[in-house]
Coordinates of C-alpha atoms and ligand atoms in Angstrom, one line a residue:
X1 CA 0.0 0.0 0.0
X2 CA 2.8 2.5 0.9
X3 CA 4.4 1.7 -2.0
X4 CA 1.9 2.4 -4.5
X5 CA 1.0 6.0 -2.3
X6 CA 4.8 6.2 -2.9
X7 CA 5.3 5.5 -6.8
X8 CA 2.3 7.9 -6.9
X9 CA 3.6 10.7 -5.3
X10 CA 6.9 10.3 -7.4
X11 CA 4.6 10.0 -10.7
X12 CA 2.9 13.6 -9.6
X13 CA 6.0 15.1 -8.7
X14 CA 7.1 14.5 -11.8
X15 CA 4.1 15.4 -14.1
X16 CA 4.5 18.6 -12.2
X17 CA 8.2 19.4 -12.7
X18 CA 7.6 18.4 -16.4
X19 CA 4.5 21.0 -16.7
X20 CA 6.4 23.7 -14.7
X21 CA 9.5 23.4 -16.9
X22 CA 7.6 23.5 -20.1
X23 CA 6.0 26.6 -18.8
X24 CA 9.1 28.2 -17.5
X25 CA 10.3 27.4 -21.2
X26 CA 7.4 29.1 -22.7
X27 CA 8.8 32.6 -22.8
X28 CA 7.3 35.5 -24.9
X29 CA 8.2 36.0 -28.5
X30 CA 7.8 39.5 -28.9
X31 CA 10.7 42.2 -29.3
X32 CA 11.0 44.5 -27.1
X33 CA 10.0 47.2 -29.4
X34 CA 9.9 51.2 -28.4
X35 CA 6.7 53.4 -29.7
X36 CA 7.0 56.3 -32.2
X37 CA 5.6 59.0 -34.0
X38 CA 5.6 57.4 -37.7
X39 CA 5.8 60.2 -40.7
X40 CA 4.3 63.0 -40.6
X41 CA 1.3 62.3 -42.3
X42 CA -1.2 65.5 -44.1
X43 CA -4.0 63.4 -42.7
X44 CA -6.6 66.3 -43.8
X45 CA -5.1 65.5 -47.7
X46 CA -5.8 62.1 -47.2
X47 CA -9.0 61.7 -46.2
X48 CA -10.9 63.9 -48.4
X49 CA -8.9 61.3 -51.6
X50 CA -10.5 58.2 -49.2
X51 CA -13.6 60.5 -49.3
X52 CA -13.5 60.9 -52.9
X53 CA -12.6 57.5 -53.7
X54 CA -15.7 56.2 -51.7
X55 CA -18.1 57.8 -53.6
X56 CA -17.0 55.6 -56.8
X57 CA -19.5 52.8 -56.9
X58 CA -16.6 50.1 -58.0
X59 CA -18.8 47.5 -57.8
X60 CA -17.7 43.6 -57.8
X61 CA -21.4 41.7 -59.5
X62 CA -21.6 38.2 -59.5
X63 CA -22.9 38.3 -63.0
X64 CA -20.6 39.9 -64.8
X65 CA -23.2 41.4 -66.7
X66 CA -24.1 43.5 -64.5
X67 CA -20.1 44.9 -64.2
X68 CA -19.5 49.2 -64.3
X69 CA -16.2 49.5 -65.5
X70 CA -16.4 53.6 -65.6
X71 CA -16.4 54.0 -62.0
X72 CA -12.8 52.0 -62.2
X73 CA -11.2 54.3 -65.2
X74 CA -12.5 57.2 -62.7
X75 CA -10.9 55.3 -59.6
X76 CA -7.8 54.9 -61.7
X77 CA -7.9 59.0 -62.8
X78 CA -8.5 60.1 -59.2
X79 CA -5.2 58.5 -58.4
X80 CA -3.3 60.1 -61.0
X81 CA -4.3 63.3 -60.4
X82 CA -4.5 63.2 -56.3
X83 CA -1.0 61.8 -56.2
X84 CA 1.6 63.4 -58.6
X85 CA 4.7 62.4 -56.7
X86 CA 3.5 59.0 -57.4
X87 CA 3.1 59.6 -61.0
X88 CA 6.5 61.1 -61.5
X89 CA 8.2 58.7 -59.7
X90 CA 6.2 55.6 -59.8
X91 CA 6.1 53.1 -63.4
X92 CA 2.4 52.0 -63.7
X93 CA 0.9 49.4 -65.8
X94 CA -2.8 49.0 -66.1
X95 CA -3.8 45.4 -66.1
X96 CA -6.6 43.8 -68.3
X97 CA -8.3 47.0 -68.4
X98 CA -8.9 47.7 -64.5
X99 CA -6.4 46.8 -62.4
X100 CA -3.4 48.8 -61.5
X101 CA 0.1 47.8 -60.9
X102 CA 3.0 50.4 -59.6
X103 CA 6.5 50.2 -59.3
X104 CA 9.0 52.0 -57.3
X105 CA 12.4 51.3 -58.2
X106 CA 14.9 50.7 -55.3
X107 CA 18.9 51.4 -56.1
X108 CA 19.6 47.8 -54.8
X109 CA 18.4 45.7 -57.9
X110 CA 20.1 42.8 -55.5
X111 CA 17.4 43.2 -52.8
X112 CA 14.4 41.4 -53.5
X113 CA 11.0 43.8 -53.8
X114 CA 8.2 43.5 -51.9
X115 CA 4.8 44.2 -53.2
X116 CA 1.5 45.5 -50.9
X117 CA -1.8 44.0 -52.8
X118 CA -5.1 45.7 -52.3
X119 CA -8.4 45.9 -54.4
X120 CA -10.2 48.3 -56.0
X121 CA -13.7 46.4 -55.9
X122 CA -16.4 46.8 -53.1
X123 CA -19.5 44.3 -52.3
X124 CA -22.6 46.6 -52.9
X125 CA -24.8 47.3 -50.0
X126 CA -27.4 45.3 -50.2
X127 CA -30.6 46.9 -51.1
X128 CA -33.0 45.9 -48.1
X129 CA -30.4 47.8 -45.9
X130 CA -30.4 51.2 -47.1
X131 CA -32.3 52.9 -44.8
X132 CA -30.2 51.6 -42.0
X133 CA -27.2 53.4 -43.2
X134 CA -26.5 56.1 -41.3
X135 CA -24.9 57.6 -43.8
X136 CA -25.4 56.6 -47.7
X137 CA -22.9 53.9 -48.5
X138 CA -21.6 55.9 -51.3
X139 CA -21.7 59.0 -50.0
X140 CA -17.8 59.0 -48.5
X141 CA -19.5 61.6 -45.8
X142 CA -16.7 62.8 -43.3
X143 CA -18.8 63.0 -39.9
X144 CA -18.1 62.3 -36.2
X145 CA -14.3 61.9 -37.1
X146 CA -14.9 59.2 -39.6
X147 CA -15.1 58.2 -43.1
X148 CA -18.1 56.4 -43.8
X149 CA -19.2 54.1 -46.6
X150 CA -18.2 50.7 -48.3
X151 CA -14.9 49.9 -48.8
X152 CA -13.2 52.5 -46.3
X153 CA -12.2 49.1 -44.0
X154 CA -12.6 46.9 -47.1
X155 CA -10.2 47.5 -48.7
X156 CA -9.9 51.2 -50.5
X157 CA -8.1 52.3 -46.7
X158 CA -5.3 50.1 -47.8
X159 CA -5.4 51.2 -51.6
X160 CA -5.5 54.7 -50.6
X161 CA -3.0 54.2 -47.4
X162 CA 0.0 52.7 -49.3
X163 CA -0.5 55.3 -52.2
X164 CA -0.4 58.4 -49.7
X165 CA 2.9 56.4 -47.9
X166 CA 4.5 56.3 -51.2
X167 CA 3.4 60.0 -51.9
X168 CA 4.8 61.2 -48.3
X169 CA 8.3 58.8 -48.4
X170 CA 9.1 60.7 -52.0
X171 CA 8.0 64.0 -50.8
X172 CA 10.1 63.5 -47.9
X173 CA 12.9 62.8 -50.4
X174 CA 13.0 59.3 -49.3
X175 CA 14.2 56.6 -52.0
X176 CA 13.9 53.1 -51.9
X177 CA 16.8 50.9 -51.6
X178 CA 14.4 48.1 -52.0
X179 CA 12.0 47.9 -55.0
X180 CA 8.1 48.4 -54.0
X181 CA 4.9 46.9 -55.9
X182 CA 1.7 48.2 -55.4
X183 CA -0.4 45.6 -56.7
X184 CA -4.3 46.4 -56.8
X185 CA -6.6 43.9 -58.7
X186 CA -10.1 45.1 -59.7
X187 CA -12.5 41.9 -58.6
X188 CA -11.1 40.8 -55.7
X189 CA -14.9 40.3 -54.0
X190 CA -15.4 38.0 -57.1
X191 CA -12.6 35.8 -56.6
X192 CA -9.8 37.7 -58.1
X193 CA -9.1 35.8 -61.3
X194 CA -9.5 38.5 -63.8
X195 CA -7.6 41.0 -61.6
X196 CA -5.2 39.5 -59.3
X197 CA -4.4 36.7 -60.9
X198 CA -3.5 38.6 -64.4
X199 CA -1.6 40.8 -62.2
X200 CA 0.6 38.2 -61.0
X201 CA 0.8 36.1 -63.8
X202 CA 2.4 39.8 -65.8
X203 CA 4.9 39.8 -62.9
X204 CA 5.9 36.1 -63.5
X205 CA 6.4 37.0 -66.9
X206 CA 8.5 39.6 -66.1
X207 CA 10.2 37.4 -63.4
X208 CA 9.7 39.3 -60.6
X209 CA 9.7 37.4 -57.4
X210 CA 9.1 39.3 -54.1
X211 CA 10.1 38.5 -50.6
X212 CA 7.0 39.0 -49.3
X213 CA 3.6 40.3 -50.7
X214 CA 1.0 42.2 -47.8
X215 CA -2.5 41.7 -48.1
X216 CA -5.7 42.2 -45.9
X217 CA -6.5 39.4 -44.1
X218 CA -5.8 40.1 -40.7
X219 CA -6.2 43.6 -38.5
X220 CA -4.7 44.5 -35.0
X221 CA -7.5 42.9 -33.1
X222 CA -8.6 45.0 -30.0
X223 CA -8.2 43.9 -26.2
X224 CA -11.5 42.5 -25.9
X225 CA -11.3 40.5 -29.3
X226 CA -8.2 38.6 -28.8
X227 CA -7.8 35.8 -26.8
X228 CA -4.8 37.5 -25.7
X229 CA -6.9 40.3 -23.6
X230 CA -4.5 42.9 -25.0
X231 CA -5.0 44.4 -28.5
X232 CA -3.0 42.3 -31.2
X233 CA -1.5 42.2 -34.6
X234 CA -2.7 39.3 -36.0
X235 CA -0.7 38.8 -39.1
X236 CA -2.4 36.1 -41.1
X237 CA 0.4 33.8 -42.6
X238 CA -2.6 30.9 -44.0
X239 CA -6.1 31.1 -45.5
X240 CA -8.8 28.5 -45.3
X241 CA -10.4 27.2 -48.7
X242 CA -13.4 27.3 -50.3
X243 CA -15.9 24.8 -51.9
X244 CA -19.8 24.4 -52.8
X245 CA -21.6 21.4 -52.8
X246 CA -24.9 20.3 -53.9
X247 CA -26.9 17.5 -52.7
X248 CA -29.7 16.5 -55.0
X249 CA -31.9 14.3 -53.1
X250 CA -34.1 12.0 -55.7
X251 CA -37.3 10.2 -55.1
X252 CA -40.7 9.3 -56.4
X253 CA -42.8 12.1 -57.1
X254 CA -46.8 11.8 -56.5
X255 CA -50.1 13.0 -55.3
X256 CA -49.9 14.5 -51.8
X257 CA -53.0 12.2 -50.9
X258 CA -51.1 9.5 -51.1
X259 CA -47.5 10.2 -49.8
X260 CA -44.7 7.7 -49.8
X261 CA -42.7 7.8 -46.2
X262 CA -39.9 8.6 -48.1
X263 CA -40.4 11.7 -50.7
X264 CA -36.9 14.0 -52.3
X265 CA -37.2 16.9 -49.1
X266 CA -37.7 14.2 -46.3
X267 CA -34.5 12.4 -47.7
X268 CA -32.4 15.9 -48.5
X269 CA -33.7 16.9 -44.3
X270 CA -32.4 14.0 -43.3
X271 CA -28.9 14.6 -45.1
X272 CA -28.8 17.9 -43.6
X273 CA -28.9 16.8 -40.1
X274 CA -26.4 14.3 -40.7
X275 CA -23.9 16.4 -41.8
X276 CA -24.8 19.2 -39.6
X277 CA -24.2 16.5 -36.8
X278 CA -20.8 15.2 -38.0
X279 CA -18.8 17.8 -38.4
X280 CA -15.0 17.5 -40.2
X281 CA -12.6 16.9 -37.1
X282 CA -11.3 19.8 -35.2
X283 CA -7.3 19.6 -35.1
X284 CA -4.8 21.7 -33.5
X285 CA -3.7 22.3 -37.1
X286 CA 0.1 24.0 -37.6
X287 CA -1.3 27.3 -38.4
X288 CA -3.1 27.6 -34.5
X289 CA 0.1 25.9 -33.1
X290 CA 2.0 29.0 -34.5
X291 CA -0.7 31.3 -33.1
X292 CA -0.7 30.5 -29.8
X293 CA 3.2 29.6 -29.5
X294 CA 3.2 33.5 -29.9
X295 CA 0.1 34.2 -27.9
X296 CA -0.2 31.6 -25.2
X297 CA 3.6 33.2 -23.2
X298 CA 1.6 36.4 -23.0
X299 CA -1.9 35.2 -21.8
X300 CA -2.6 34.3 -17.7
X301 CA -0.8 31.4 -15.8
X302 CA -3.7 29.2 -16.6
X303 CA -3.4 29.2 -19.8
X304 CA 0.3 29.9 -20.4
X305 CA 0.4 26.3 -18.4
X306 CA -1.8 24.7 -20.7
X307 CA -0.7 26.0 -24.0
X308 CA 2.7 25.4 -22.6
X309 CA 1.4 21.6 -22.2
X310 CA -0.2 20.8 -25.0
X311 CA 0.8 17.0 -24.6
X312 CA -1.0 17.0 -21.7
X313 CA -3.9 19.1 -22.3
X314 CA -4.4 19.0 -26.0
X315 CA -7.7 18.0 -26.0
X316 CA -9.4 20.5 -23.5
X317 CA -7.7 23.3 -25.5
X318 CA -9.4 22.2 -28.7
X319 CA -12.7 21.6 -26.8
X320 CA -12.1 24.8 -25.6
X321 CA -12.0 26.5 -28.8
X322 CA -14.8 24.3 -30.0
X323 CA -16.8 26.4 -27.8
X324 CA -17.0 29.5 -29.7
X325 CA -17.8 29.9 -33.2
X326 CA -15.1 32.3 -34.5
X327 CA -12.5 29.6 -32.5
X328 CA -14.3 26.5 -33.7
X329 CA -13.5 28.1 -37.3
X330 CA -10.0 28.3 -37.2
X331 CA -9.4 24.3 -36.2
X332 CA -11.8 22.9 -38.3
X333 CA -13.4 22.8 -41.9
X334 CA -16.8 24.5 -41.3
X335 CA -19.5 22.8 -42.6
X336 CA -22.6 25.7 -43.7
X337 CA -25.9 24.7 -45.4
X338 CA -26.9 27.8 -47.5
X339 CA -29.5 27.8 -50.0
X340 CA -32.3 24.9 -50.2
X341 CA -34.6 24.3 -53.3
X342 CA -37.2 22.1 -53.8
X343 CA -41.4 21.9 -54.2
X344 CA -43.1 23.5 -56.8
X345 CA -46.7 23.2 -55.4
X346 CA -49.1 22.7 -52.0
X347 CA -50.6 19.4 -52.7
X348 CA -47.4 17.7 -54.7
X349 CA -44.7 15.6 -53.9
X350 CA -41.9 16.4 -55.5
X351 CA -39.1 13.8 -57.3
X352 CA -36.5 16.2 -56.4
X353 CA -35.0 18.3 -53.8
X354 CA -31.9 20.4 -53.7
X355 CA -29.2 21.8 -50.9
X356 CA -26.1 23.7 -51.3
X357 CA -23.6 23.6 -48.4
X358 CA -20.2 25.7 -48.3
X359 CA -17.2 24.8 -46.8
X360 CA -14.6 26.7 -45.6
X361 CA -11.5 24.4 -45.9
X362 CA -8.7 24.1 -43.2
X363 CA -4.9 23.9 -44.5
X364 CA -3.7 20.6 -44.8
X365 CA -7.2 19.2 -46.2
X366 CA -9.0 20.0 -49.7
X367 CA -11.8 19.8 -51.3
X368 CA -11.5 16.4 -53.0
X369 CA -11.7 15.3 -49.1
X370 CA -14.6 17.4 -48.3
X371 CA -16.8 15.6 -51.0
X372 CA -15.9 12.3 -49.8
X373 CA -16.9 13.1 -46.3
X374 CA -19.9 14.6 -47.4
X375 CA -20.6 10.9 -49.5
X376 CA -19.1 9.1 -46.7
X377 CA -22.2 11.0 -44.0
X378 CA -24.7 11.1 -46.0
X379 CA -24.3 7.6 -46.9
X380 CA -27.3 7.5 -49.5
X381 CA -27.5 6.3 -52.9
X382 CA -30.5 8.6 -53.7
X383 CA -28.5 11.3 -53.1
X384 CA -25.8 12.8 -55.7
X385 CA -23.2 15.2 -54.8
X386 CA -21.7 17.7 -57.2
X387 CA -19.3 20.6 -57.3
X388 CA -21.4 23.5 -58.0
X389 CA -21.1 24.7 -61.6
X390 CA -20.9 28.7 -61.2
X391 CA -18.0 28.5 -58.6
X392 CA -14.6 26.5 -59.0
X393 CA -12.9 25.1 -55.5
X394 CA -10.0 27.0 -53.9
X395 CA -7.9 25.1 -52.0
X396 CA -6.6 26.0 -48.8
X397 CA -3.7 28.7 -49.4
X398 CA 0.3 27.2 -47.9
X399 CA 1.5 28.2 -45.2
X400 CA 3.8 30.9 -44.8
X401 CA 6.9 30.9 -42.5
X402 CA 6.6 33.3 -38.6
X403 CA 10.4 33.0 -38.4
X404 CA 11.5 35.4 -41.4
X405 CA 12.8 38.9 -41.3
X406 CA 9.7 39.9 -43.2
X407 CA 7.5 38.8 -40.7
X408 CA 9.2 40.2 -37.5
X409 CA 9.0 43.4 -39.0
X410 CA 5.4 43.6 -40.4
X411 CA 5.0 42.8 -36.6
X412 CA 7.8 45.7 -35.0
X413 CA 6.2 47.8 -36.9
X414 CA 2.7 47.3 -36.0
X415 CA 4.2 47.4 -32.2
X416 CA 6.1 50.7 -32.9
X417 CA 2.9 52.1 -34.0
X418 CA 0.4 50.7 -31.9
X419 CA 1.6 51.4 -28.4
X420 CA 1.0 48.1 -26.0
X421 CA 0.3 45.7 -28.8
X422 CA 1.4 42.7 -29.2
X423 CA 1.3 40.2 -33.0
X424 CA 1.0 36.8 -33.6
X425 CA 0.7 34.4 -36.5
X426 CA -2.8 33.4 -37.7
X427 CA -5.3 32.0 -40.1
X428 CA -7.4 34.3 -42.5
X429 CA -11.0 32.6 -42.5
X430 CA -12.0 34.1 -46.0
X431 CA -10.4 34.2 -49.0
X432 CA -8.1 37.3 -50.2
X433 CA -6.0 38.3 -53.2
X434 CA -3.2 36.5 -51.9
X435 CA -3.8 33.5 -53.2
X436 CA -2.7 34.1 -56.8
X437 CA 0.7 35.3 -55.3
X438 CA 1.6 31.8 -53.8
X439 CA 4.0 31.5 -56.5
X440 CA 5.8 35.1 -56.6
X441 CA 6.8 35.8 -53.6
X442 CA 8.8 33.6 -50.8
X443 CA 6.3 34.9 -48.5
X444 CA 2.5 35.5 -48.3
X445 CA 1.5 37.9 -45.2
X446 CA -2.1 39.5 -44.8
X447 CA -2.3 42.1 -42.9
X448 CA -4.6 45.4 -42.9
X449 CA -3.0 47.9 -40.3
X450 CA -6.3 49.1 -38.2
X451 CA -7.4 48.4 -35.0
X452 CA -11.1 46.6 -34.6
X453 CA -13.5 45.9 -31.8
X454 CA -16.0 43.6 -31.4
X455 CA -18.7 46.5 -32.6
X456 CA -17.0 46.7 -36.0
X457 CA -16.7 43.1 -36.8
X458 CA -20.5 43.5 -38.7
X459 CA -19.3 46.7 -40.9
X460 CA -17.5 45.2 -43.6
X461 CA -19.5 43.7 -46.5
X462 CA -22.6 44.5 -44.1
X463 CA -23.9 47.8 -42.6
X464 CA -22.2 52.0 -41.8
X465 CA -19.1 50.6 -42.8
X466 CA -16.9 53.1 -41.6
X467 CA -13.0 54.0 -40.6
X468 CA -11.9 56.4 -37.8
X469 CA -9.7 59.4 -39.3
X470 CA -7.3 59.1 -36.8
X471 CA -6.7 55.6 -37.4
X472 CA -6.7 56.0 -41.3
X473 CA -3.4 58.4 -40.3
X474 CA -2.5 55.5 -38.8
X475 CA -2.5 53.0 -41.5
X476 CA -0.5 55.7 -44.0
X477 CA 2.3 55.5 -40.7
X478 CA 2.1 51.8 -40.7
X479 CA 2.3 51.4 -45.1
X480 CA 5.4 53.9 -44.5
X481 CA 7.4 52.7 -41.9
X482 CA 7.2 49.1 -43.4
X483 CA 9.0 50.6 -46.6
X484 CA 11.4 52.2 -44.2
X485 CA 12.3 49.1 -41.7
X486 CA 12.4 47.1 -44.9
X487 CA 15.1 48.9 -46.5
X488 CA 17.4 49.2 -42.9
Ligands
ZN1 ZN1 -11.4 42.9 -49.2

């Protein structure tokens, strides 16, 4: 008896000297990394251009019927005239039609560039919701010390941003040792493959490889959105894929006074639940690892232990983050029914039935997998699953490396310039631009430079999408101390 009490007591002291090492081990990742002032920024100058550029109504449509392109050539005019130093200094080529792509040659040809993507395209707002606007979505108003209307967060801030940080380094008489792209492609809302990808396949073809391209993505989450409790860079170094499914459920059609137990929608319900039940396994996939290696050192003793632990407590951590929606996306392949179809009248059965599910598509799987799941559920021979038509799979984006100079001082400078804050790897949910860059550059980083809260999560693509003016200075800083650090 004393002798099991005994090997015990040993096993305990050891499980705790083990834990308490790891943890000791643990340390924080982040620089220690003094606050400054940035450029001096004509912040006035710069938002009336946002302003202006607002009230352009570059609409992405899914039908591409329904596509504007004069509000684009107007986009494209504004920033030739609104920033001169730019135009002087700056080689431009205009890409199938729309999209724009600048270069700024550095006096190092040995350096590799590094190119800062954006797009020129905004969702529309969608009709049902005008009258909640407080301000018109197109109307650019400057009011209560913002700029309001779509596409100030998404994504003409970052358009704008790196254009005025160009504008202000050459007025400045600062010149590049390091070559600069600005890279915006026209449909990014659509998927990018008329824009974007025509962009980079041009700088393939001219052989241009960057070090790192910078995209939106990811924003300097505020205290109360990261997980962290302090606000945080998150610099998105991953982003999930995308595919569509349809299930067509088929059965025998009839008279509804004479039902069969099993008609098309009963079938196509059934389907649902199951795969609404059986979710694709949650993992603590590399991406997360990297996230909280960076986050978990600076988070409270309970969960620095755990996150230091993971051997140990692997599984309540991923429970954990099973918890919450936003978490539960980031460590598995979400599973979303979307549109259902099927009926045509009161007192008929009908042969056929329809669902389409999306998928958002965690690095590491891909979308062949997803369909096989989705058979392997649902587990019904009266059911087919396709690919939709209108919409080609993207798989999930690679990974991008945390331990490169390009990384370390995307994040610096976000700590120079937002005092307190702390970055961290992560994975982008959505799609961006980025994707089409996998192949020109070493490295693929997204990150948009503004602070948000949990009150502004809902603004982009939805309603008073809006951006403070003080932090739009902000992002011009950020865009312009990147070129600088980059070129020490
Ligand atoms: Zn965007």
């Amino acid at each position: 008896m004393k002798k099991i009490a005994l090997t015990l007591l040993v096993i305990t002291l050891i499980l705790v000297v083990c834990i308490g090492v790891n943890t000791l081990q643990f340390t924080s990742k982040q620089p220690n990394v003094a606050s400054i002032d940035g450029i001096e920024v004509n912040t006035a100058r710069a938002v009336q251009t946002l302003s202006a550029a607002i009230k352009l109504e570059t609409i992405s449509h899914q039908n591409s019927k329904d596509a504007v392109d004069q509000p684009f050539f107007e986009l494209a005019q504004l920033i030739s005239d609104r920033f001169p130093a730019v135009a002087q200094n700056l080689q431009k080529t205009v890409i199938n039609k729309k999209s724009l792509l600048y270069k700024w040659q550095g006096k190092n040809s040995q350096l590799k560039p590094i190119t800062f993507l954006a797009h020129l395209d905004v969702v529309p707002a969608e009709q049902g919701t005008l009258d909640q606007w407080k301000y018109p979505p197109f109307s650019g108003v400057i009011a209560e010390g913002f700029v309001w209307g779509r596409g100030t967060l998404d994504d003409k801030s970052s358009v704008l941003g790196t254009l005025e940080a160009v504008e202000h380094l050459i007025e400045s008489g600062f010149a590049p040792n390091r070559t600069v792209y600005l890279a915006f492609g026209h449909d990014e809302e659509i998927g990018g493959k008329q824009g974007a990808a025509k962009i980079a396949e041009y700088m393939a073809q001219q052989g241009i490889n960057s070090l790192f391209t910078l995209d939106e993505g990811m924003v300097v989450l505020n205290k109360q959105l990261s997980p962290a409790g302090k606000d945080t860079a998150i610099i998105g170094i991953a982003e999930k894929g995308y595919v569509t499914l349809r299930l067509t459920a088929h059965a025998e059609g009839g008279h509804s006074s004479m039902p069969t137990s099993t008609g098309a929608i009963g079938i196509l319900a059934g389907a649902i639940t199951a795969l609404e039940q059986n979710q694709r396994p949650s993992k603590f996939a590399d991406t997360v690892e990297e996230t909280f290696s960076f986050l978990g050192p600076e988070m409270g003793l309970v969960d620095r232990i755990m996150f230091a632990n993971q051997w140990l407590f692997g599984s309540a951590i991923i429970s954990a983050l099973e918890r919450k929606t936003s978490t539960a996306a980031m460590i598995r392949s979400t599973t979303a029914i979307t549109m259902i179809e099927g009926g045509f009248k009161e007192n008929a059965i009908p042969s056929q039935a329809s669902a389409t599910v999306n998928f958002r598509i965690l690095p590491g799987e891909s979308s062949a997998e997803i369909k096989k799941h989705v058979e392997r559920v649902i587990a019904n021979p009266a059911i087919s699953v396709d690919f939709i038509t209108n919409s080609t799979p993207t798989e999930p984006s690679k990974i991008s490396a945390a331990d490169t100079t390009g990384f370390s001082t995307i994040g610096r400078t976000a700590q120079q310039l937002f005092p307190g804050a702390i970055f961290a790897p992560g994975l982008v949910l959505a799609g961006t631009d980025s994707v089409n860059y996998q192949n020109s550059a070493e490295n693929n980083y997204r990150f948009a430079p503004y602070v948000l809260g949990p009150d502004d999560l809902g603004r982009i693509h939805g309603i008073n999408e809006r951006i403070r003016i003080e932090d739009y200075g902000l992002m011009i800083k950020f865009y312009a101390q990147l070129i600088i650090n980059m070129d020490e």
